[in-house]
PDB file of C-alpha atoms in Angstrom:
ATOM      1  CA  MET A   1     -63.560 -65.315  18.561  1.00 41.00           C
ATOM      2  CA  THR A   2     -65.847 -63.261  19.094  1.00 44.00           C
ATOM      3  CA  ALA A   3     -67.525 -60.438  17.175  1.00 42.00           C
ATOM      4  CA  ARG A   4     -66.016 -57.739  20.475  1.00 44.00           C
ATOM      5  CA  ALA A   5     -62.583 -59.409  19.716  1.00 46.00           C
ATOM      6  CA  LEU A   6     -62.441 -59.445  15.811  1.00 38.00           C
ATOM      7  CA  LEU A   7     -62.814 -56.366  16.439  1.00 39.00           C
ATOM      8  CA  ALA A   8     -61.047 -55.096  19.179  1.00 43.00           C
ATOM      9  CA  GLY A   9     -58.275 -56.882  16.928  1.00 44.00           C
ATOM     10  CA  LEU A  10     -58.698 -55.136  14.103  1.00 37.00           C
ATOM     11  CA  LEU A  11     -58.925 -51.707  16.039  1.00 41.00           C
ATOM     12  CA  LEU A  12     -55.358 -52.472  17.193  1.00 42.00           C
ATOM     13  CA  LEU A  13     -54.335 -53.252  14.330  1.00 39.00           C
ATOM     14  CA  SER A  14     -55.103 -50.057  12.126  1.00 41.00           C
ATOM     15  CA  ALA A  15     -53.871 -47.884  14.993  1.00 41.00           C
ATOM     16  CA  ALA A  16     -50.493 -49.766  14.730  1.00 41.00           C
ATOM     17  CA  SER A  17     -50.384 -49.062  11.196  1.00 39.00           C
ATOM     18  CA  ALA A  18     -51.397 -45.467  11.464  1.00 43.00           C
ATOM     19  CA  SER A  19     -48.371 -44.877  14.059  1.00 47.00           C
ATOM     20  CA  ALA A  20     -45.954 -46.999  11.152  1.00 56.00           C
ATOM     21  CA  ALA A  21     -47.317 -44.273   8.560  1.00 78.00           C
ATOM     22  CA  PRO A  22     -44.084 -41.743   7.864  1.00 94.00           C
ATOM     23  CA  TYR A  23     -44.614 -38.245   8.260  1.00 97.00           C
ATOM     24  CA  ARG A  24     -45.379 -36.140   5.680  1.00 97.00           C
ATOM     25  CA  VAL A  25     -42.852 -32.870   5.598  1.00 98.00           C
ATOM     26  CA  PHE A  26     -43.644 -30.516   3.412  1.00 98.00           C
ATOM     27  CA  MET A  27     -40.684 -28.834   2.028  1.00 98.00           C
ATOM     28  CA  VAL A  28     -40.599 -24.886   0.349  1.00 98.00           C
ATOM     29  CA  ILE A  29     -37.304 -24.084  -0.910  1.00 95.00           C
ATOM     30  CA  HIS A  30     -36.136 -19.918  -1.984  1.00 91.00           C
ATOM     31  CA  ARG A  31     -33.543 -21.912  -4.219  1.00 87.00           C
ATOM     32  CA  THR A  32     -31.799 -25.225  -5.883  1.00 85.00           C
ATOM     33  CA  GLY A  33     -28.244 -25.989  -4.206  1.00 76.00           C
ATOM     34  CA  ALA A  34     -28.071 -24.894  -0.469  1.00 79.00           C
ATOM     35  CA  GLU A  35     -26.783 -27.662   1.568  1.00 89.00           C
ATOM     36  CA  ALA A  36     -28.862 -26.790   4.455  1.00 93.00           C
ATOM     37  CA  ASP A  37     -32.430 -28.676   2.553  1.00 95.00           C
ATOM     38  CA  GLN A  38     -29.365 -32.156   2.342  1.00 96.00           C
ATOM     39  CA  GLY A  39     -28.690 -31.688   5.885  1.00 96.00           C
ATOM     40  CA  PHE A  40     -32.130 -31.621   7.027  1.00 97.00           C
ATOM     41  CA  ARG A  41     -33.045 -34.080   4.877  1.00 97.00           C
ATOM     42  CA  ASP A  42     -30.599 -36.218   6.880  1.00 97.00           C
ATOM     43  CA  TYR A  43     -31.118 -35.766  10.292  1.00 97.00           C
ATOM     44  CA  LEU A  44     -34.755 -36.724  10.324  1.00 97.00           C
ATOM     45  CA  LEU A  45     -33.475 -39.667   8.784  1.00 95.00           C
ATOM     46  CA  SER A  46     -30.776 -40.441  11.124  1.00 96.00           C
ATOM     47  CA  ALA A  47     -33.086 -40.122  13.192  1.00 95.00           C
ATOM     48  CA  GLY A  48     -34.749 -43.415  12.857  1.00 95.00           C
ATOM     49  CA  LEU A  49     -38.015 -41.004  11.486  1.00 96.00           C
ATOM     50  CA  GLU A  50     -39.359 -42.444   8.500  1.00 96.00           C
ATOM     51  CA  VAL A  51     -40.402 -39.165   6.442  1.00 97.00           C
ATOM     52  CA  GLU A  52     -42.229 -38.608   2.958  1.00 97.00           C
ATOM     53  CA  PHE A  53     -41.009 -35.450   1.105  1.00 97.00           C
ATOM     54  CA  THR A  54     -42.555 -33.287  -0.955  1.00 97.00           C
ATOM     55  CA  VAL A  55     -40.414 -30.169  -2.525  1.00 97.00           C
ATOM     56  CA  ARG A  56     -41.542 -26.746  -4.251  1.00 97.00           C
ATOM     57  CA  ASN A  57     -39.348 -24.863  -5.594  1.00 96.00           C
ATOM     58  CA  ILE A  58     -39.738 -21.403  -5.579  1.00 95.00           C
ATOM     59  CA  GLU A  59     -37.155 -20.254  -7.902  1.00 91.00           C
ATOM     60  CA  GLY A  60     -36.908 -16.887  -5.944  1.00 87.00           C
ATOM     61  CA  ASP A  61     -40.080 -16.004  -7.011  1.00 90.00           C
ATOM     62  CA  ALA A  62     -42.358 -14.784  -4.354  1.00 90.00           C
ATOM     63  CA  ASN A  63     -44.801 -14.708  -6.479  1.00 94.00           C
ATOM     64  CA  ARG A  64     -45.210 -18.531  -6.379  1.00 96.00           C
ATOM     65  CA  LEU A  65     -45.951 -18.421  -2.165  1.00 96.00           C
ATOM     66  CA  PRO A  66     -49.869 -17.898  -2.785  1.00 96.00           C
ATOM     67  CA  ALA A  67     -50.477 -21.081  -4.865  1.00 97.00           C
ATOM     68  CA  VAL A  68     -47.787 -23.276  -2.453  1.00 97.00           C
ATOM     69  CA  VAL A  69     -49.801 -22.196   0.479  1.00 97.00           C
ATOM     70  CA  GLN A  70     -53.360 -23.587  -1.345  1.00 97.00           C
ATOM     71  CA  GLU A  71     -51.350 -26.605  -1.638  1.00 98.00           C
ATOM     72  CA  ILE A  72     -50.165 -27.091   1.369  1.00 97.00           C
ATOM     73  CA  ARG A  73     -53.609 -26.709   3.055  1.00 96.00           C
ATOM     74  CA  ALA A  74     -55.098 -29.159   0.504  1.00 96.00           C
ATOM     75  CA  ARG A  75     -52.072 -31.759   1.148  1.00 96.00           C
ATOM     76  CA  ARG A  76     -52.336 -31.101   5.185  1.00 97.00           C
ATOM     77  CA  PRO A  77     -48.501 -32.169   5.714  1.00 98.00           C
ATOM     78  CA  ASP A  78     -47.124 -33.189   9.557  1.00 98.00           C
ATOM     79  CA  LEU A  79     -44.692 -29.980   9.238  1.00 98.00           C
ATOM     80  CA  ILE A  80     -43.622 -27.547   6.423  1.00 98.00           C
ATOM     81  CA  TYR A  81     -39.956 -26.676   5.843  1.00 98.00           C
ATOM     82  CA  ALA A  82     -39.322 -23.114   4.631  1.00 97.00           C
ATOM     83  CA  GLN A  83     -36.032 -22.355   3.222  1.00 94.00           C
ATOM     84  CA  SER A  84     -35.251 -18.396   3.785  1.00 91.00           C
ATOM     85  CA  THR A  85     -36.680 -15.809   4.902  1.00 91.00           C
ATOM     86  CA  LEU A  86     -39.104 -14.629   1.570  1.00 91.00           C
ATOM     87  CA  VAL A  87     -40.245 -18.308   1.795  1.00 95.00           C
ATOM     88  CA  THR A  88     -41.057 -18.012   5.316  1.00 96.00           C
ATOM     89  CA  GLU A  89     -42.614 -14.937   5.346  1.00 95.00           C
ATOM     90  CA  GLY A  90     -44.396 -15.706   2.716  1.00 95.00           C
ATOM     91  CA  LEU A  91     -45.997 -19.418   4.370  1.00 97.00           C
ATOM     92  CA  VAL A  92     -46.910 -17.644   7.946  1.00 96.00           C
ATOM     93  CA  GLY A  93     -47.013 -13.332   7.322  1.00 95.00           C
ATOM     94  CA  ARG A  94     -44.997 -11.618   9.557  1.00 93.00           C
ATOM     95  CA  VAL A  95     -46.359 -11.063  13.016  1.00 93.00           C
ATOM     96  CA  GLY A  96     -48.608  -8.345  13.088  1.00 92.00           C
ATOM     97  CA  GLU A  97     -50.073  -8.954   9.661  1.00 94.00           C
ATOM     98  CA  VAL A  98     -51.033 -12.678   9.990  1.00 94.00           C
ATOM     99  CA  ASP A  99     -53.978 -13.141   7.215  1.00 95.00           C
ATOM    100  CA  PRO A 100     -55.469 -16.517   7.707  1.00 93.00           C
ATOM    101  CA  ALA A 101     -56.927 -16.209   4.215  1.00 92.00           C
ATOM    102  CA  ARG A 102     -53.606 -15.982   2.684  1.00 94.00           C
ATOM    103  CA  HIS A 103     -50.810 -18.220   5.296  1.00 96.00           C
ATOM    104  CA  ILE A 104     -50.688 -20.569   7.203  1.00 96.00           C
ATOM    105  CA  THR A 105     -51.395 -20.685  10.846  1.00 95.00           C
ATOM    106  CA  ASP A 106     -52.024 -24.478  12.124  1.00 95.00           C
ATOM    107  CA  ILE A 107     -49.366 -26.511  10.364  1.00 97.00           C
ATOM    108  CA  PRO A 108     -46.196 -26.255  12.546  1.00 98.00           C
ATOM    109  CA  VAL A 109     -43.260 -24.515  10.045  1.00 98.00           C
ATOM    110  CA  VAL A 110     -39.664 -24.722  10.997  1.00 98.00           C
ATOM    111  CA  PHE A 111     -37.261 -22.569   8.851  1.00 97.00           C
ATOM    112  CA  ALA A 112     -33.717 -22.568   7.794  1.00 94.00           C
ATOM    113  CA  MET A 113     -31.682 -19.555   6.290  1.00 89.00           C
ATOM    114  CA  VAL A 114     -33.178 -17.404   7.561  1.00 91.00           C
ATOM    115  CA  SER A 115     -30.232 -14.605   9.077  1.00 86.00           C
ATOM    116  CA  ASP A 116     -32.330 -12.795  11.965  1.00 88.00           C
ATOM    117  CA  PRO A 117     -35.917 -13.234  12.337  1.00 92.00           C
ATOM    118  CA  ILE A 118     -36.549 -10.533  14.894  1.00 90.00           C
ATOM    119  CA  ALA A 119     -36.175  -8.566  12.516  1.00 84.00           C
ATOM    120  CA  SER A 120     -37.514  -9.663   9.905  1.00 87.00           C
ATOM    121  CA  GLY A 121     -40.465  -9.553  11.761  1.00 90.00           C
ATOM    122  CA  LEU A 122     -40.754 -13.446  11.944  1.00 94.00           C
ATOM    123  CA  VAL A 123     -40.625 -13.593  15.910  1.00 94.00           C
ATOM    124  CA  THR A 124     -40.876 -11.106  18.416  1.00 93.00           C
ATOM    125  CA  ARG A 125     -38.372 -13.290  20.601  1.00 91.00           C
ATOM    126  CA  LEU A 126     -35.531 -15.821  20.317  1.00 91.00           C
ATOM    127  CA  GLU A 127     -36.553 -17.981  23.726  1.00 92.00           C
ATOM    128  CA  GLY A 128     -40.097 -18.920  21.603  1.00 89.00           C
ATOM    129  CA  SER A 129     -42.173 -17.821  19.176  1.00 90.00           C
ATOM    130  CA  GLY A 130     -45.109 -17.616  20.743  1.00 93.00           C
ATOM    131  CA  ARG A 131     -47.070 -19.138  16.678  1.00 94.00           C
ATOM    132  CA  ASN A 132     -46.202 -22.348  14.679  1.00 95.00           C
ATOM    133  CA  LEU A 133     -43.024 -21.483  13.666  1.00 96.00           C
ATOM    134  CA  THR A 134     -39.080 -21.992  15.673  1.00 97.00           C
ATOM    135  CA  GLY A 135     -36.340 -22.273  13.091  1.00 96.00           C
ATOM    136  CA  ALA A 136     -32.307 -22.579  12.756  1.00 95.00           C
ATOM    137  CA  VAL A 137     -29.956 -19.492  12.532  1.00 92.00           C
ATOM    138  CA  HIS A 138     -26.976 -19.673   9.496  1.00 88.00           C
ATOM    139  CA  VAL A 139     -25.780 -15.998  10.395  1.00 88.00           C
ATOM    140  CA  ALA A 140     -23.760 -14.599  13.558  1.00 88.00           C
ATOM    141  CA  SER A 141     -24.756 -11.818  14.991  1.00 88.00           C
ATOM    142  CA  LEU A 142     -23.987  -8.263  13.900  1.00 92.00           C
ATOM    143  CA  PRO A 143     -21.447  -6.964  16.667  1.00 94.00           C
ATOM    144  CA  VAL A 144     -19.690 -10.199  16.598  1.00 93.00           C
ATOM    145  CA  GLN A 145     -19.184 -10.640  12.806  1.00 95.00           C
ATOM    146  CA  LEU A 146     -17.954  -6.203  13.102  1.00 96.00           C
ATOM    147  CA  LYS A 147     -15.467  -7.652  15.878  1.00 95.00           C
ATOM    148  CA  ALA A 148     -14.106 -10.543  13.810  1.00 94.00           C
ATOM    149  CA  MET A 149     -13.335  -8.013  10.890  1.00 95.00           C
ATOM    150  CA  GLN A 150     -11.553  -5.712  13.331  1.00 95.00           C
ATOM    151  CA  SER A 151      -9.448  -8.666  14.102  1.00 93.00           C
ATOM    152  CA  PHE A 152      -8.229  -9.368  10.706  1.00 92.00           C
ATOM    153  CA  MET A 153      -7.337  -5.649  10.384  1.00 92.00           C
ATOM    154  CA  PRO A 154      -7.557  -2.029  11.660  1.00 93.00           C
ATOM    155  CA  LEU A 155     -11.062  -0.421  10.437  1.00 96.00           C
ATOM    156  CA  GLN A 156     -11.584   3.620   9.447  1.00 97.00           C
ATOM    157  CA  ARG A 157     -13.905   2.855   6.112  1.00 97.00           C
ATOM    158  CA  LEU A 158     -16.342  -0.246   5.970  1.00 98.00           C
ATOM    159  CA  GLY A 159     -17.906  -0.663   2.862  1.00 97.00           C
ATOM    160  CA  VAL A 160     -21.076  -2.736   2.433  1.00 97.00           C
ATOM    161  CA  ALA A 161     -23.251  -3.855  -0.272  1.00 96.00           C
ATOM    162  CA  TYR A 162     -26.830  -4.731   0.629  1.00 94.00           C
ATOM    163  CA  ASN A 163     -30.698  -4.532  -1.326  1.00 93.00           C
ATOM    164  CA  PRO A 164     -32.926  -2.195   0.513  1.00 92.00           C
ATOM    165  CA  SER A 165     -35.777  -3.505  -1.001  1.00 89.00           C
ATOM    166  CA  GLU A 166     -35.891  -6.244   1.493  1.00 83.00           C
ATOM    167  CA  PRO A 167     -37.000  -5.607   5.194  1.00 80.00           C
ATOM    168  CA  SER A 168     -34.540  -7.819   7.012  1.00 81.00           C
ATOM    169  CA  GLN A 169     -31.766  -5.904   4.777  1.00 87.00           C
ATOM    170  CA  ARG A 170     -32.950  -2.425   6.333  1.00 89.00           C
ATOM    171  CA  ASN A 171     -33.043  -3.770   9.801  1.00 87.00           C
ATOM    172  CA  MET A 172     -29.295  -5.424   9.265  1.00 90.00           C
ATOM    173  CA  PHE A 173     -27.555  -1.793   7.707  1.00 94.00           C
ATOM    174  CA  ASP A 174     -29.613   0.434  10.288  1.00 94.00           C
ATOM    175  CA  LYS A 175     -27.950  -1.576  12.750  1.00 93.00           C
ATOM    176  CA  LEU A 176     -24.566  -2.052  11.009  1.00 95.00           C
ATOM    177  CA  LYS A 177     -24.449   1.900  11.120  1.00 96.00           C
ATOM    178  CA  GLN A 178     -25.146   2.426  14.349  1.00 96.00           C
ATOM    179  CA  LEU A 179     -22.198   0.073  15.551  1.00 97.00           C
ATOM    180  CA  THR A 180     -19.961   0.908  13.099  1.00 97.00           C
ATOM    181  CA  ALA A 181     -20.499   4.756  14.628  1.00 97.00           C
ATOM    182  CA  GLN A 182     -19.872   3.565  18.047  1.00 96.00           C
ATOM    183  CA  ALA A 183     -17.057   2.445  16.670  1.00 96.00           C
ATOM    184  CA  GLY A 184     -16.015   5.165  14.724  1.00 97.00           C
ATOM    185  CA  ILE A 185     -16.351   3.207  11.434  1.00 97.00           C
ATOM    186  CA  GLU A 186     -16.996   5.723   8.336  1.00 98.00           C
ATOM    187  CA  LEU A 187     -19.783   3.258   6.852  1.00 97.00           C
ATOM    188  CA  VAL A 188     -20.020   3.501   3.023  1.00 97.00           C
ATOM    189  CA  ALA A 189     -23.051   1.394   1.070  1.00 96.00           C
ATOM    190  CA  VAL A 190     -24.092   0.490  -2.078  1.00 96.00           C
ATOM    191  CA  HIS A 191     -27.123  -1.444  -3.768  1.00 95.00           C
ATOM    192  CA  PRO A 192     -28.023  -3.269  -6.808  1.00 95.00           C
ATOM    193  CA  LEU A 193     -31.709  -1.274  -7.392  1.00 94.00           C
ATOM    194  CA  GLY A 194     -32.825   0.196 -10.837  1.00 91.00           C
ATOM    195  CA  LYS A 195     -35.514   2.982 -11.197  1.00 89.00           C
ATOM    196  CA  ASP A 196     -37.877   1.015 -10.521  1.00 91.00           C
ATOM    197  CA  GLY A 197     -36.687  -0.067  -6.757  1.00 90.00           C
ATOM    198  CA  LYS A 198     -35.826  -3.320  -7.755  1.00 91.00           C
ATOM    199  CA  PRO A 199     -32.523  -5.213  -7.586  1.00 93.00           C
ATOM    200  CA  ASP A 200     -30.881  -5.699 -10.820  1.00 93.00           C
ATOM    201  CA  ALA A 201     -28.458  -8.171 -11.955  1.00 93.00           C
ATOM    202  CA  ALA A 202     -26.910  -5.973 -14.548  1.00 95.00           C
ATOM    203  CA  ARG A 203     -25.767  -2.900 -12.027  1.00 95.00           C
ATOM    204  CA  LEU A 204     -23.884  -5.512  -9.935  1.00 96.00           C
ATOM    205  CA  PRO A 205     -20.387  -4.303 -11.596  1.00 96.00           C
ATOM    206  CA  ALA A 206     -21.323  -0.824 -11.579  1.00 96.00           C
ATOM    207  CA  MET A 207     -22.149  -1.371  -8.109  1.00 96.00           C
ATOM    208  CA  MET A 208     -18.836  -2.733  -6.971  1.00 97.00           C
ATOM    209  CA  GLN A 209     -17.157   0.035  -9.103  1.00 97.00           C
ATOM    210  CA  ALA A 210     -19.061   2.308  -7.374  1.00 96.00           C
ATOM    211  CA  LEU A 211     -17.615   1.007  -4.146  1.00 96.00           C
ATOM    212  CA  ALA A 212     -14.508   0.880  -4.597  1.00 97.00           C
ATOM    213  CA  ALA A 213     -14.118   4.339  -5.575  1.00 97.00           C
ATOM    214  CA  ARG A 214     -15.162   5.465  -2.252  1.00 95.00           C
ATOM    215  CA  ARG A 215     -11.380   3.023  -1.144  1.00 96.00           C
ATOM    216  CA  PRO A 216     -13.125   1.087   1.742  1.00 97.00           C
ATOM    217  CA  ASP A 217     -10.796  -0.838   3.824  1.00 97.00           C
ATOM    218  CA  LEU A 218     -12.663  -4.147   3.588  1.00 97.00           C
ATOM    219  CA  VAL A 219     -16.141  -4.706   2.587  1.00 97.00           C
ATOM    220  CA  TYR A 220     -19.365  -6.544   4.070  1.00 97.00           C
ATOM    221  CA  LEU A 221     -21.796  -8.767   2.435  1.00 95.00           C
ATOM    222  CA  PRO A 222     -24.284  -9.801   4.281  1.00 92.00           C
ATOM    223  CA  PRO A 223     -26.537 -12.834   3.698  1.00 88.00           C
ATOM    224  CA  VAL A 224     -28.508 -11.276   0.583  1.00 85.00           C
ATOM    225  CA  ASN A 225     -31.253 -13.587  -1.375  1.00 80.00           C
ATOM    226  CA  PHE A 226     -30.583 -11.481  -4.378  1.00 86.00           C
ATOM    227  CA  PHE A 227     -26.684 -11.459  -4.322  1.00 89.00           C
ATOM    228  CA  ALA A 228     -26.566 -15.442  -3.624  1.00 84.00           C
ATOM    229  CA  PRO A 229     -26.729 -16.612  -7.470  1.00 87.00           C
ATOM    230  CA  HIS A 230     -23.960 -13.922  -8.587  1.00 92.00           C
ATOM    231  CA  SER A 231     -21.865 -14.635  -5.902  1.00 93.00           C
ATOM    232  CA  GLN A 232     -19.493 -16.073  -8.238  1.00 94.00           C
ATOM    233  CA  LEU A 233     -19.321 -12.202 -10.033  1.00 95.00           C
ATOM    234  CA  LEU A 234     -19.362 -10.456  -6.770  1.00 95.00           C
ATOM    235  CA  MET A 235     -16.198 -11.801  -5.677  1.00 95.00           C
ATOM    236  CA  ASP A 236     -14.051 -11.594  -9.313  1.00 96.00           C
ATOM    237  CA  GLU A 237     -15.339  -8.191  -9.444  1.00 96.00           C
ATOM    238  CA  ALA A 238     -13.633  -7.619  -6.124  1.00 96.00           C
ATOM    239  CA  ILE A 239     -10.555  -9.375  -6.690  1.00 96.00           C
ATOM    240  CA  ARG A 240     -10.662  -6.806 -10.023  1.00 96.00           C
ATOM    241  CA  LEU A 241     -10.999  -3.817  -7.886  1.00 97.00           C
ATOM    242  CA  GLY A 242      -8.946  -4.951  -5.218  1.00 96.00           C
ATOM    243  CA  LEU A 243     -11.419  -5.250  -2.931  1.00 97.00           C
ATOM    244  CA  PRO A 244     -11.140  -7.195   0.476  1.00 97.00           C
ATOM    245  CA  THR A 245     -14.010  -9.128   1.621  1.00 97.00           C
ATOM    246  CA  PHE A 246     -15.679 -10.284   4.844  1.00 97.00           C
ATOM    247  CA  CYS A 247     -18.201 -12.606   4.233  1.00 94.00           C
ATOM    248  CA  ALA A 248     -21.553 -13.650   6.041  1.00 90.00           C
ATOM    249  CA  ILE A 249     -22.379 -16.768   4.192  1.00 87.00           C
ATOM    250  CA  GLU A 250     -20.639 -20.455   2.732  1.00 86.00           C
ATOM    251  CA  VAL A 251     -21.497 -19.890  -0.501  1.00 87.00           C
ATOM    252  CA  GLN A 252     -19.854 -16.334  -1.125  1.00 91.00           C
ATOM    253  CA  LEU A 253     -16.263 -17.619   0.503  1.00 90.00           C
ATOM    254  CA  GLU A 254     -16.609 -20.670  -2.038  1.00 90.00           C
ATOM    255  CA  ALA A 255     -16.903 -18.160  -5.042  1.00 92.00           C
ATOM    256  CA  GLY A 256     -13.634 -15.898  -3.807  1.00 93.00           C
ATOM    257  CA  GLY A 257     -14.517 -13.984  -0.933  1.00 94.00           C
ATOM    258  CA  MET A 258     -11.613 -13.067   0.983  1.00 96.00           C
ATOM    259  CA  MET A 259     -12.674 -13.787   5.124  1.00 95.00           C
ATOM    260  CA  GLY A 260     -15.857 -14.532   7.223  1.00 94.00           C
ATOM    261  CA  LEU A 261     -17.405 -15.124   9.806  1.00 92.00           C
ATOM    262  CA  VAL A 262     -19.747 -18.783   8.856  1.00 90.00           C
ATOM    263  CA  ALA A 263     -21.450 -22.052   9.579  1.00 86.00           C
ATOM    264  CA  PRO A 264     -21.603 -24.605   6.928  1.00 87.00           C
ATOM    265  CA  PHE A 265     -25.498 -24.273   5.632  1.00 89.00           C
ATOM    266  CA  TYR A 266     -25.171 -28.881   6.117  1.00 92.00           C
ATOM    267  CA  ASN A 267     -25.076 -27.863  10.179  1.00 93.00           C
ATOM    268  CA  VAL A 268     -27.842 -25.801  10.200  1.00 94.00           C
ATOM    269  CA  GLY A 269     -30.478 -27.900   8.193  1.00 95.00           C
ATOM    270  CA  GLY A 270     -29.752 -29.848  10.804  1.00 96.00           C
ATOM    271  CA  LEU A 271     -29.883 -28.322  13.522  1.00 96.00           C
ATOM    272  CA  ALA A 272     -33.186 -27.889  11.644  1.00 97.00           C
ATOM    273  CA  GLY A 273     -34.364 -30.977  11.036  1.00 97.00           C
ATOM    274  CA  PHE A 274     -33.031 -31.574  15.303  1.00 97.00           C
ATOM    275  CA  LYS A 275     -36.515 -29.079  15.639  1.00 97.00           C
ATOM    276  CA  ALA A 276     -38.726 -31.035  13.371  1.00 98.00           C
ATOM    277  CA  THR A 277     -37.971 -34.019  14.995  1.00 97.00           C
ATOM    278  CA  GLN A 278     -38.928 -32.293  18.283  1.00 97.00           C
ATOM    279  CA  VAL A 279     -42.118 -30.944  16.790  1.00 97.00           C
ATOM    280  CA  LEU A 280     -43.033 -34.865  14.752  1.00 97.00           C
ATOM    281  CA  ARG A 281     -41.642 -37.523  17.548  1.00 95.00           C
ATOM    282  CA  GLU A 282     -41.820 -35.088  20.903  1.00 95.00           C
ATOM    283  CA  HIS A 283     -45.034 -33.468  20.074  1.00 95.00           C
ATOM    284  CA  ARG A 284     -43.556 -30.583  21.231  1.00 96.00           C
ATOM    285  CA  SER A 285     -45.037 -27.151  20.402  1.00 96.00           C
ATOM    286  CA  PRO A 286     -43.310 -24.806  17.915  1.00 96.00           C
ATOM    287  CA  ALA A 287     -44.305 -21.855  19.842  1.00 95.00           C
ATOM    288  CA  GLU A 288     -42.371 -22.826  22.422  1.00 95.00           C
ATOM    289  CA  LEU A 289     -39.349 -24.145  20.915  1.00 96.00           C
ATOM    290  CA  PRO A 290     -36.376 -21.523  21.022  1.00 96.00           C
ATOM    291  CA  VAL A 291     -34.917 -20.053  18.064  1.00 95.00           C
ATOM    292  CA  GLU A 292     -31.420 -21.005  17.604  1.00 92.00           C
ATOM    293  CA  THR A 293     -27.853 -20.424  16.106  1.00 88.00           C
ATOM    294  CA  LEU A 294     -25.530 -22.836  15.841  1.00 84.00           C
ATOM    295  CA  SER A 295     -23.331 -23.074  18.999  1.00 79.00           C
ATOM    296  CA  ARG A 296     -19.954 -22.236  17.091  1.00 82.00           C
ATOM    297  CA  PHE A 297     -18.946 -20.620  13.918  1.00 88.00           C
ATOM    298  CA  SER A 298     -15.889 -20.960  11.836  1.00 89.00           C
ATOM    299  CA  PHE A 299     -13.742 -17.564  11.138  1.00 92.00           C
ATOM    300  CA  GLU A 300     -12.442 -19.163   7.425  1.00 93.00           C
ATOM    301  CA  VAL A 301      -9.888 -16.974   5.714  1.00 94.00           C
ATOM    302  CA  ASN A 302      -9.921 -17.685   1.755  1.00 93.00           C
ATOM    303  CA  MET A 303      -5.998 -17.671   0.425  1.00 93.00           C
ATOM    304  CA  PRO A 304      -6.055 -17.568  -2.757  1.00 93.00           C
ATOM    305  CA  ALA A 305      -8.217 -14.803  -2.863  1.00 94.00           C
ATOM    306  CA  ALA A 306      -6.043 -12.865   0.164  1.00 93.00           C
ATOM    307  CA  HIS A 307      -2.900 -13.727  -2.294  1.00 93.00           C
ATOM    308  CA  ALA A 308      -4.220 -12.501  -5.073  1.00 93.00           C
ATOM    309  CA  LEU A 309      -4.879  -8.540  -2.819  1.00 94.00           C
ATOM    310  CA  GLY A 310      -1.450  -8.867  -1.001  1.00 92.00           C
ATOM    311  CA  LEU A 311      -3.661  -9.182   2.390  1.00 91.00           C
ATOM    312  CA  TYR A 312      -2.111 -11.778   5.059  1.00 86.00           C
ATOM    313  CA  PRO A 313      -3.905 -13.605   7.566  1.00 87.00           C
ATOM    314  CA  PRO A 314      -2.282 -11.810  11.306  1.00 89.00           C
ATOM    315  CA  MET A 315      -0.066 -14.467  13.045  1.00 87.00           C
ATOM    316  CA  HIS A 316      -2.857 -14.957  16.272  1.00 88.00           C
ATOM    317  CA  ILE A 317      -5.688 -15.182  13.268  1.00 87.00           C
ATOM    318  CA  LEU A 318      -3.830 -18.813  11.737  1.00 84.00           C
ATOM    319  CA  ARG A 319      -3.952 -19.903  15.465  1.00 85.00           C
ATOM    320  CA  TYR A 320      -7.920 -20.515  14.912  1.00 86.00           C
ATOM    321  CA  ALA A 321      -8.859 -20.036  11.003  1.00 88.00           C
ATOM    322  CA  ARG A 322      -9.664 -22.148   8.889  1.00 87.00           C
ATOM    323  CA  ILE A 323      -8.216 -21.705   5.679  1.00 89.00           C
ATOM    324  CA  ARG A 324      -9.739 -22.191   2.135  1.00 86.00           C
ATOM    325  CA  GLU A 325      -6.524 -23.061  -0.731  1.00 81.00           C
ATOM    326  CA  ARG A 326      -8.563 -22.851  -3.436  1.00 69.00           C
TER     327      ARG A 326
END
């Protein structure tokens, strides 16, 4: 064998080895326990991709993200998975506020568990972000949610508990205020912020009591990062105070919320996995991939909560709703 042929053979072998190397995916999660993360992993593996995962959990603390960004820069993964709005914003920055010294600008990022990427300032359009970012939205639009609430009961006064320290939550509240005003519905709002302007878990019972004092027909609980680990407390308080709740995410229903229009987190993660597969295997640019929601959401009624509150679903809802018996 000539030296030229030997060199050609070695080059082919090297190329084959390189193509067989696993994709390196760096997962940054807000907190553990979200089924979206498993749905993301499972989709990539079911698609036949060999993947090496690195996982970092910030445990809800945005102050940990700068160190994570530095580690990502050092490792140079093929793709980054971001679990929440807070995580995604910390990794890539808001449109118009991107700082290459603090944010990732040259590695594809796929997010999940972001309720409103436009209001959060992550993208300006859903058809394609124009930046190193795409992902899966896990919440139905506010007009659709409000219509679902009204299908269950007439609304004169709607309560909402939210966290105004989160920019996305302030945008949500402004939109909800407009929608309820147009529908002739009075909107009453509460929040768990202390004097320092930060949410305080110790204030949650008093927050719910203040809401009950306003006697709303229904309480809307949006997807608030701060609320998620306290879902059981919030739902227990709602039942104790006789407050019917409409939930935007699955974990709230699992904790005892009365009803909601939700998408299974596992499926949301799968949709994010589909987009990651397009980036990794098909070499698609995340800037050109649409940011999407699942095509179908599930209207769910938690019957134990409905029984406890003495509120039963109308017959037309029972024809299509998913009934939770426990």
